[in-house]
Amino acid sequence: VLWRLTNNAGINDLNIAAYLADVGIDLGFRETDFPRMSNPNFLAAVSGSLIPRELFVPQIQTEVTGKLEQAAMQDQVFQVGNTVSFGAELSVPMTSDALPQPGDVAAAFSWRLEEAPDASSASLDNTTGGTTSIELDVRGIYEVTLRADIADSLTGVPDDGSEGTFRRENTLRFVAADSLVETFESGVLEPEGPFLWRTGDGLGAPWFVTNDLSHTGAFSVRSGEIPDNASSTLQARFDQVGPGSLSFSFRLLTHFSDSLIFAVDDVVYGRWNGADPWTEVVVDLEAGLHTASWTYKKDDADTFGADRVWIDDVFFPTSALFTGIEDADDNSDVVDPDTDDGEDPDASGSLKLSRNYPNPFAEETTISFEIPRPTEVELAVFDALGREVAVLASGVHAGGAHRVTFNAASLANGVYHYQLRVGNDVLRRTMVLLR
């Protein structure tokens, strides 16, 4: 569309922004790179359409074929341990005609692994051809590039009269995730979900999940819409068993004096503004209880761009236990089964679900709960994807304190959630299985 609007005029002119402004497009801080296209007025040999060869796009398809039973969470988000297969084809945005595919002499495909996590030993099982695959051995962000060398027999003779091939590339960025990676692919920001997010309620306009921009997958989380001299904050609270790192990716479209501020325990680790592309941030943290905060803050200066920021692909430390914000400092309901006498510690007799003990645990842990009167209850355990893995208590129970033991010998390490349901009331807590 931009090429058509400018008619290739001024491609080498530093004032290209002026040409676009004439047709109502304000580039602002955004960088532009509009390469001159070859003559669009030749007849494409295959499609019969007037298509510049630069519009041929190598497409990448993905399919999970690997070791885990879980399917891909989204097209670009997979479980650690999966083997992902990639397929190649060509497409042109301006036509639906059939095009030569892998194996055709008109296009030669090759693959490169551009990026993988530092601890990964991943490699492509081949470097040429229409298909390849990769084993996702550790969590992190991966990038695979597909290169297509397109013969003149497909695109037509170049307007400079030379013979040969034309090269196009396409890169797929994707995530290998575990239970401590938030990619927002559920489509909603769940305050009661695995990460116990907190936003709004005294933290300014609430953040929300959106599909207008993303680092990987289909979704990211976006700051709330705010006026001048206001802010919008997203928080998560977690306890680390040992040292580890927290990483995330962010995208900005703001005035240069407005900022995204990232802090842990009120210590600012980064402040960014302007119109930056997707950027990855890694922060090393010691063991202990931490509160991570992402705040978009506007001053009283001019509005520019989208006036918002996006966060995606949050990798929490591998030993993180999410506690939530409101109850993070409330330890009165921790029950040690070796010292607890079974008496009701809550004189009010209200519904109560205690933190499990010990936590983290290696195989067995004890969960205590209290109900004010005889009633039907259900205490169940769920994995990080929300699947029920155990029912610890069900049916009518007498009023007072109760204690059950959860044996996780058959389960994999990770974050689990236990939920007490009594009528319409639901209480939920998080625990970590760590051997």
PDB file of C-alpha atoms in Angstrom, residues 50-276:
ATOM      1  CA  LEU A  50       1.133  -8.241 -12.375  1.00  0.00           C
ATOM      2  CA  ILE A  51       3.175  -8.971  -9.271  1.00  0.00           C
ATOM      3  CA  PRO A  52       6.550  -7.478  -8.301  1.00  0.00           C
ATOM      4  CA  ARG A  53       8.837 -10.335  -7.344  1.00  0.00           C
ATOM      5  CA  GLU A  54       9.489  -8.696  -3.935  1.00  0.00           C
ATOM      6  CA  LEU A  55       5.932  -9.635  -2.937  1.00  0.00           C
ATOM      7  CA  PHE A  56       6.646 -13.381  -2.958  1.00  0.00           C
ATOM      8  CA  VAL A  57       6.702 -14.466   0.700  1.00  0.00           C
ATOM      9  CA  PRO A  58       8.131 -17.715   2.126  1.00  0.00           C
ATOM     10  CA  GLN A  59       5.583 -18.980   4.661  1.00  0.00           C
ATOM     11  CA  ILE A  60       6.322 -21.185   7.689  1.00  0.00           C
ATOM     12  CA  GLN A  61       3.840 -23.685   9.148  1.00  0.00           C
ATOM     13  CA  THR A  62       4.353 -25.431  12.484  1.00  0.00           C
ATOM     14  CA  GLU A  63       3.213 -28.776  13.859  1.00  0.00           C
ATOM     15  CA  VAL A  64       3.898 -30.436  17.211  1.00  0.00           C
ATOM     16  CA  THR A  65       5.197 -33.972  16.737  1.00  0.00           C
ATOM     17  CA  GLY A  66       7.153 -34.419  19.909  1.00  0.00           C
ATOM     18  CA  LYS A  67       7.583 -36.056  23.232  1.00  0.00           C
ATOM     19  CA  LEU A  68       4.862 -34.426  25.305  1.00  0.00           C
ATOM     20  CA  GLU A  69       1.186 -35.204  25.056  1.00  0.00           C
ATOM     21  CA  GLN A  70       0.196 -31.544  25.324  1.00  0.00           C
ATOM     22  CA  ALA A  71      -0.579 -29.880  22.039  1.00  0.00           C
ATOM     23  CA  ALA A  72       0.785 -26.473  21.122  1.00  0.00           C
ATOM     24  CA  MET A  73      -0.795 -23.714  23.200  1.00  0.00           C
ATOM     25  CA  GLN A  74      -0.873 -21.448  20.145  1.00  0.00           C
ATOM     26  CA  ASP A  75       0.788 -21.353  16.743  1.00  0.00           C
ATOM     27  CA  GLN A  76       3.963 -19.824  18.224  1.00  0.00           C
ATOM     28  CA  VAL A  77       3.875 -21.027  21.857  1.00  0.00           C
ATOM     29  CA  PHE A  78       4.840 -24.608  22.710  1.00  0.00           C
ATOM     30  CA  GLN A  79       5.570 -26.727  25.773  1.00  0.00           C
ATOM     31  CA  VAL A  80       9.195 -27.386  26.695  1.00  0.00           C
ATOM     32  CA  GLY A  81      10.070 -30.903  25.513  1.00  0.00           C
ATOM     33  CA  ASN A  82       8.039 -30.762  22.313  1.00  0.00           C
ATOM     34  CA  THR A  83       9.584 -31.386  18.934  1.00  0.00           C
ATOM     35  CA  VAL A  84       8.239 -28.847  16.449  1.00  0.00           C
ATOM     36  CA  SER A  85       8.215 -29.490  12.714  1.00  0.00           C
ATOM     37  CA  PHE A  86       8.315 -26.645  10.203  1.00  0.00           C
ATOM     38  CA  GLY A  87       7.019 -26.658   6.662  1.00  0.00           C
ATOM     39  CA  ALA A  88       7.666 -24.187   3.835  1.00  0.00           C
ATOM     40  CA  GLU A  89       5.576 -22.749   1.041  1.00  0.00           C
ATOM     41  CA  LEU A  90       5.347 -19.594  -1.051  1.00  0.00           C
ATOM     42  CA  SER A  91       2.516 -17.104  -1.103  1.00  0.00           C
ATOM     43  CA  VAL A  92       1.718 -13.752  -2.666  1.00  0.00           C
ATOM     44  CA  PRO A  93      -0.644 -11.372  -0.847  1.00  0.00           C
ATOM     45  CA  MET A  94      -2.187 -10.180  -4.102  1.00  0.00           C
ATOM     46  CA  THR A  95      -3.313 -13.509  -5.527  1.00  0.00           C
ATOM     47  CA  SER A  96      -4.852 -16.791  -4.450  1.00  0.00           C
ATOM     48  CA  ASP A  97      -3.463 -18.650  -7.481  1.00  0.00           C
ATOM     49  CA  ALA A  98      -1.524 -21.841  -6.846  1.00  0.00           C
ATOM     50  CA  LEU A  99       2.226 -21.296  -6.603  1.00  0.00           C
ATOM     51  CA  PRO A 100       5.149 -23.726  -6.867  1.00  0.00           C
ATOM     52  CA  GLN A 101       5.883 -25.377  -3.540  1.00  0.00           C
ATOM     53  CA  PRO A 102       8.858 -27.275  -2.033  1.00  0.00           C
ATOM     54  CA  GLY A 103      10.368 -29.670  -4.532  1.00  0.00           C
ATOM     55  CA  ASP A 104       9.658 -27.334  -7.433  1.00  0.00           C
ATOM     56  CA  VAL A 105      12.718 -26.185  -9.339  1.00  0.00           C
ATOM     57  CA  ALA A 106      11.369 -22.635  -9.131  1.00  0.00           C
ATOM     58  CA  ALA A 107      12.137 -22.264  -5.401  1.00  0.00           C
ATOM     59  CA  ALA A 108      14.923 -23.640  -3.175  1.00  0.00           C
ATOM     60  CA  PHE A 109      14.365 -23.517   0.613  1.00  0.00           C
ATOM     61  CA  SER A 110      16.941 -23.463   3.416  1.00  0.00           C
ATOM     62  CA  TRP A 111      16.712 -22.995   7.193  1.00  0.00           C
ATOM     63  CA  ARG A 112      18.770 -21.340   9.933  1.00  0.00           C
ATOM     64  CA  LEU A 113      18.423 -21.327  13.726  1.00  0.00           C
ATOM     65  CA  GLU A 114      18.989 -17.643  14.452  1.00  0.00           C
ATOM     66  CA  GLU A 115      18.405 -17.633  18.205  1.00  0.00           C
ATOM     67  CA  ALA A 116      18.031 -20.167  21.022  1.00  0.00           C
ATOM     68  CA  PRO A 117      18.311 -19.946  24.840  1.00  0.00           C
ATOM     69  CA  ASP A 118      21.876 -20.041  26.174  1.00  0.00           C
ATOM     70  CA  ALA A 119      21.391 -23.434  27.836  1.00  0.00           C
ATOM     71  CA  SER A 120      19.851 -25.029  24.748  1.00  0.00           C
ATOM     72  CA  SER A 121      21.601 -27.583  22.566  1.00  0.00           C
ATOM     73  CA  ALA A 122      18.853 -27.363  19.934  1.00  0.00           C
ATOM     74  CA  SER A 123      19.707 -27.646  16.256  1.00  0.00           C
ATOM     75  CA  LEU A 124      17.777 -28.128  13.043  1.00  0.00           C
ATOM     76  CA  ASP A 125      17.603 -31.706  11.812  1.00  0.00           C
ATOM     77  CA  ASN A 126      18.455 -30.473   8.297  1.00  0.00           C
ATOM     78  CA  THR A 127      19.267 -27.148   6.712  1.00  0.00           C
ATOM     79  CA  THR A 128      17.677 -27.464   3.287  1.00  0.00           C
ATOM     80  CA  GLY A 129      14.395 -28.646   1.835  1.00  0.00           C
ATOM     81  CA  GLY A 130      10.730 -28.013   2.428  1.00  0.00           C
ATOM     82  CA  THR A 131      10.608 -29.310   6.015  1.00  0.00           C
ATOM     83  CA  THR A 132      12.737 -29.338   9.152  1.00  0.00           C
ATOM     84  CA  SER A 133      12.254 -29.798  12.910  1.00  0.00           C
ATOM     85  CA  ILE A 134      13.743 -28.744  16.228  1.00  0.00           C
ATOM     86  CA  GLU A 135      13.593 -30.133  19.775  1.00  0.00           C
ATOM     87  CA  LEU A 136      12.714 -27.540  22.415  1.00  0.00           C
ATOM     88  CA  ASP A 137      14.994 -28.743  25.193  1.00  0.00           C
ATOM     89  CA  VAL A 138      14.822 -25.709  27.520  1.00  0.00           C
ATOM     90  CA  ARG A 139      12.389 -22.872  28.043  1.00  0.00           C
ATOM     91  CA  GLY A 140      13.072 -19.642  26.207  1.00  0.00           C
ATOM     92  CA  ILE A 141      12.692 -17.802  22.916  1.00  0.00           C
ATOM     93  CA  TYR A 142      13.756 -19.372  19.628  1.00  0.00           C
ATOM     94  CA  GLU A 143      14.002 -17.914  16.116  1.00  0.00           C
ATOM     95  CA  VAL A 144      14.054 -19.903  12.883  1.00  0.00           C
ATOM     96  CA  THR A 145      14.621 -18.275   9.480  1.00  0.00           C
ATOM     97  CA  LEU A 146      13.356 -19.706   6.204  1.00  0.00           C
ATOM     98  CA  ARG A 147      15.162 -18.541   3.081  1.00  0.00           C
ATOM     99  CA  ALA A 148      13.677 -18.990  -0.367  1.00  0.00           C
ATOM    100  CA  ASP A 149      15.768 -18.602  -3.516  1.00  0.00           C
ATOM    101  CA  ILE A 150      13.159 -17.944  -6.174  1.00  0.00           C
ATOM    102  CA  ALA A 151      14.076 -18.651  -9.791  1.00  0.00           C
ATOM    103  CA  ASP A 152      13.311 -16.256 -12.623  1.00  0.00           C
ATOM    104  CA  SER A 153      11.032 -18.909 -14.102  1.00  0.00           C
ATOM    105  CA  LEU A 154       8.640 -18.099 -11.244  1.00  0.00           C
ATOM    106  CA  THR A 155       8.901 -14.324 -11.006  1.00  0.00           C
ATOM    107  CA  GLY A 156       9.647 -13.363 -14.568  1.00  0.00           C
ATOM    108  CA  VAL A 157      12.771 -11.813 -16.046  1.00  0.00           C
ATOM    109  CA  PRO A 158      14.154  -8.962 -13.870  1.00  0.00           C
ATOM    110  CA  ASP A 159      13.718  -5.548 -15.405  1.00  0.00           C
ATOM    111  CA  ASP A 160      17.506  -5.105 -15.530  1.00  0.00           C
ATOM    112  CA  GLY A 161      17.716  -7.980 -17.986  1.00  0.00           C
ATOM    113  CA  SER A 162      19.897 -10.204 -15.794  1.00  0.00           C
ATOM    114  CA  GLU A 163      19.259 -13.884 -15.178  1.00  0.00           C
ATOM    115  CA  GLY A 164      19.409 -15.736 -11.845  1.00  0.00           C
ATOM    116  CA  THR A 165      17.430 -16.061  -8.633  1.00  0.00           C
ATOM    117  CA  PHE A 166      15.750 -13.683  -6.237  1.00  0.00           C
ATOM    118  CA  ARG A 167      16.107 -14.260  -2.472  1.00  0.00           C
ATOM    119  CA  ARG A 168      13.409 -13.742   0.185  1.00  0.00           C
ATOM    120  CA  GLU A 169      13.505 -14.570   3.925  1.00  0.00           C
ATOM    121  CA  ASN A 170      10.976 -14.948   6.718  1.00  0.00           C
ATOM    122  CA  THR A 171      11.763 -15.419  10.435  1.00  0.00           C
ATOM    123  CA  LEU A 172       9.474 -17.091  12.967  1.00  0.00           C
ATOM    124  CA  ARG A 173       9.931 -16.198  16.642  1.00  0.00           C
ATOM    125  CA  PHE A 174       8.365 -18.626  19.107  1.00  0.00           C
ATOM    126  CA  VAL A 175       8.413 -19.612  22.784  1.00  0.00           C
ATOM    127  CA  ALA A 176       9.112 -22.864  24.590  1.00  0.00           C
ATOM    128  CA  ALA A 177       7.102 -22.371  27.786  1.00  0.00           C
ATOM    129  CA  ASP A 178       6.687 -24.124  31.109  1.00  0.00           C
ATOM    130  CA  SER A 179       4.339 -23.420  34.015  1.00  0.00           C
ATOM    131  CA  LEU A 180       6.350 -20.324  35.035  1.00  0.00           C
ATOM    132  CA  VAL A 181       6.115 -18.595  31.651  1.00  0.00           C
ATOM    133  CA  GLU A 182       3.257 -16.167  30.984  1.00  0.00           C
ATOM    134  CA  THR A 183       2.583 -15.627  27.279  1.00  0.00           C
ATOM    135  CA  PHE A 184      -0.991 -14.310  27.793  1.00  0.00           C
ATOM    136  CA  GLU A 185      -2.275 -16.844  25.254  1.00  0.00           C
ATOM    137  CA  SER A 186      -5.274 -17.612  27.454  1.00  0.00           C
ATOM    138  CA  GLY A 187      -6.636 -14.336  26.095  1.00  0.00           C
ATOM    139  CA  VAL A 188      -7.474 -12.928  29.539  1.00  0.00           C
ATOM    140  CA  LEU A 189      -5.510 -11.499  32.461  1.00  0.00           C
ATOM    141  CA  GLU A 190      -6.522 -13.787  35.318  1.00  0.00           C
ATOM    142  CA  PRO A 191      -6.113 -12.381  38.859  1.00  0.00           C
ATOM    143  CA  GLU A 192      -7.108 -15.817  40.198  1.00  0.00           C
ATOM    144  CA  GLY A 193      -4.996 -17.704  37.665  1.00  0.00           C
ATOM    145  CA  PRO A 194      -1.527 -19.187  38.021  1.00  0.00           C
ATOM    146  CA  PHE A 195       0.297 -15.851  38.271  1.00  0.00           C
ATOM    147  CA  LEU A 196      -2.146 -13.968  40.548  1.00  0.00           C
ATOM    148  CA  TRP A 197      -1.780 -10.739  38.568  1.00  0.00           C
ATOM    149  CA  ARG A 198      -2.839  -7.510  40.224  1.00  0.00           C
ATOM    150  CA  THR A 199      -3.881  -4.395  38.270  1.00  0.00           C
ATOM    151  CA  GLY A 200      -6.464  -1.631  38.732  1.00  0.00           C
ATOM    152  CA  ASP A 201      -7.883  -1.199  42.275  1.00  0.00           C
ATOM    153  CA  GLY A 202      -5.585   1.637  43.302  1.00  0.00           C
ATOM    154  CA  LEU A 203      -2.939   0.942  40.643  1.00  0.00           C
ATOM    155  CA  GLY A 204      -4.465   3.191  37.989  1.00  0.00           C
ATOM    156  CA  ALA A 205      -6.244   2.068  34.834  1.00  0.00           C
ATOM    157  CA  PRO A 206      -6.096  -1.749  34.612  1.00  0.00           C
ATOM    158  CA  TRP A 207      -3.893  -3.536  32.088  1.00  0.00           C
ATOM    159  CA  PHE A 208      -5.643  -6.002  29.766  1.00  0.00           C
ATOM    160  CA  VAL A 209      -4.828  -8.735  27.250  1.00  0.00           C
ATOM    161  CA  THR A 210      -5.003  -7.739  23.598  1.00  0.00           C
ATOM    162  CA  ASN A 211      -4.189  -9.138  20.169  1.00  0.00           C
ATOM    163  CA  ASP A 212      -3.266  -5.829  18.521  1.00  0.00           C
ATOM    164  CA  LEU A 213       0.497  -6.459  19.003  1.00  0.00           C
ATOM    165  CA  SER A 214       2.498  -9.428  20.302  1.00  0.00           C
ATOM    166  CA  HIS A 215       6.110 -10.524  20.651  1.00  0.00           C
ATOM    167  CA  THR A 216       5.160 -14.167  20.061  1.00  0.00           C
ATOM    168  CA  GLY A 217       1.835 -15.949  19.762  1.00  0.00           C
ATOM    169  CA  ALA A 218      -1.390 -14.030  19.250  1.00  0.00           C
ATOM    170  CA  PHE A 219      -1.659 -12.017  22.485  1.00  0.00           C
ATOM    171  CA  SER A 220       0.195  -9.643  24.783  1.00  0.00           C
ATOM    172  CA  VAL A 221      -0.861  -7.481  27.737  1.00  0.00           C
ATOM    173  CA  ARG A 222      -1.359  -3.728  27.244  1.00  0.00           C
ATOM    174  CA  SER A 223      -1.328  -0.794  29.652  1.00  0.00           C
ATOM    175  CA  GLY A 224      -4.633   0.865  30.476  1.00  0.00           C
ATOM    176  CA  GLU A 225      -5.812   4.029  28.758  1.00  0.00           C
ATOM    177  CA  ILE A 226      -4.854   6.995  30.964  1.00  0.00           C
ATOM    178  CA  PRO A 227      -4.950  10.827  30.776  1.00  0.00           C
ATOM    179  CA  ASP A 228      -1.996  13.155  31.371  1.00  0.00           C
ATOM    180  CA  ASN A 229      -0.285  12.929  34.777  1.00  0.00           C
ATOM    181  CA  ALA A 230      -1.650   9.437  35.400  1.00  0.00           C
ATOM    182  CA  SER A 231      -0.235   5.905  35.484  1.00  0.00           C
ATOM    183  CA  SER A 232      -1.242   2.286  34.896  1.00  0.00           C
ATOM    184  CA  THR A 233       0.493  -0.530  36.830  1.00  0.00           C
ATOM    185  CA  LEU A 234       0.668  -4.332  36.550  1.00  0.00           C
ATOM    186  CA  GLN A 235       2.106  -6.355  39.455  1.00  0.00           C
ATOM    187  CA  ALA A 236       3.015  -9.917  40.365  1.00  0.00           C
ATOM    188  CA  ARG A 237       4.314 -11.216  43.709  1.00  0.00           C
ATOM    189  CA  PHE A 238       6.377 -14.375  44.072  1.00  0.00           C
ATOM    190  CA  ASP A 239       8.705 -16.153  46.479  1.00  0.00           C
ATOM    191  CA  GLN A 240      11.936 -17.691  45.157  1.00  0.00           C
ATOM    192  CA  VAL A 241      13.525 -20.772  46.679  1.00  0.00           C
ATOM    193  CA  GLY A 242      16.898 -19.849  45.158  1.00  0.00           C
ATOM    194  CA  PRO A 243      18.501 -17.218  42.919  1.00  0.00           C
ATOM    195  CA  GLY A 244      17.155 -16.874  39.405  1.00  0.00           C
ATOM    196  CA  SER A 245      16.222 -14.433  36.676  1.00  0.00           C
ATOM    197  CA  LEU A 246      13.043 -12.726  35.489  1.00  0.00           C
ATOM    198  CA  SER A 247      12.772 -11.715  31.843  1.00  0.00           C
ATOM    199  CA  PHE A 248      10.133 -10.130  29.629  1.00  0.00           C
ATOM    200  CA  SER A 249       9.706  -8.328  26.296  1.00  0.00           C
ATOM    201  CA  PHE A 250       8.161  -4.887  25.872  1.00  0.00           C
ATOM    202  CA  ARG A 251       7.007  -2.623  23.035  1.00  0.00           C
ATOM    203  CA  LEU A 252       6.508   1.168  23.214  1.00  0.00           C
ATOM    204  CA  LEU A 253       4.469   3.672  21.191  1.00  0.00           C
ATOM    205  CA  THR A 254       4.572   6.754  23.416  1.00  0.00           C
ATOM    206  CA  HIS A 255       5.646  10.372  23.622  1.00  0.00           C
ATOM    207  CA  PHE A 256       9.362  10.664  24.388  1.00  0.00           C
ATOM    208  CA  SER A 257       8.637  12.081  27.854  1.00  0.00           C
ATOM    209  CA  ASP A 258       6.234   9.284  28.879  1.00  0.00           C
ATOM    210  CA  SER A 259       7.781   6.131  30.337  1.00  0.00           C
ATOM    211  CA  LEU A 260       7.506   2.418  30.976  1.00  0.00           C
ATOM    212  CA  ILE A 261       9.076   1.805  34.400  1.00  0.00           C
ATOM    213  CA  PHE A 262      10.022  -1.694  35.545  1.00  0.00           C
ATOM    214  CA  ALA A 263      10.802  -2.195  39.243  1.00  0.00           C
ATOM    215  CA  VAL A 264      11.312  -5.093  41.648  1.00  0.00           C
ATOM    216  CA  ASP A 265      10.705  -4.394  45.342  1.00  0.00           C
ATOM    217  CA  ASP A 266      10.551  -0.641  44.532  1.00  0.00           C
ATOM    218  CA  VAL A 267      14.038  -0.731  42.945  1.00  0.00           C
ATOM    219  CA  VAL A 268      13.850   0.572  39.357  1.00  0.00           C
ATOM    220  CA  TYR A 269      15.682  -1.721  36.923  1.00  0.00           C
ATOM    221  CA  GLY A 270      14.686   0.072  33.725  1.00  0.00           C
ATOM    222  CA  ARG A 271      12.917   3.131  32.323  1.00  0.00           C
ATOM    223  CA  TRP A 272      12.106   3.384  28.616  1.00  0.00           C
ATOM    224  CA  ASN A 273      10.221   5.859  26.402  1.00  0.00           C
ATOM    225  CA  GLY A 274       9.589   6.771  22.789  1.00  0.00           C
ATOM    226  CA  ALA A 275       8.703   4.301  20.052  1.00  0.00           C
ATOM    227  CA  ASP A 276      11.008   1.332  20.656  1.00  0.00           C
TER     228      ASP A 276
END
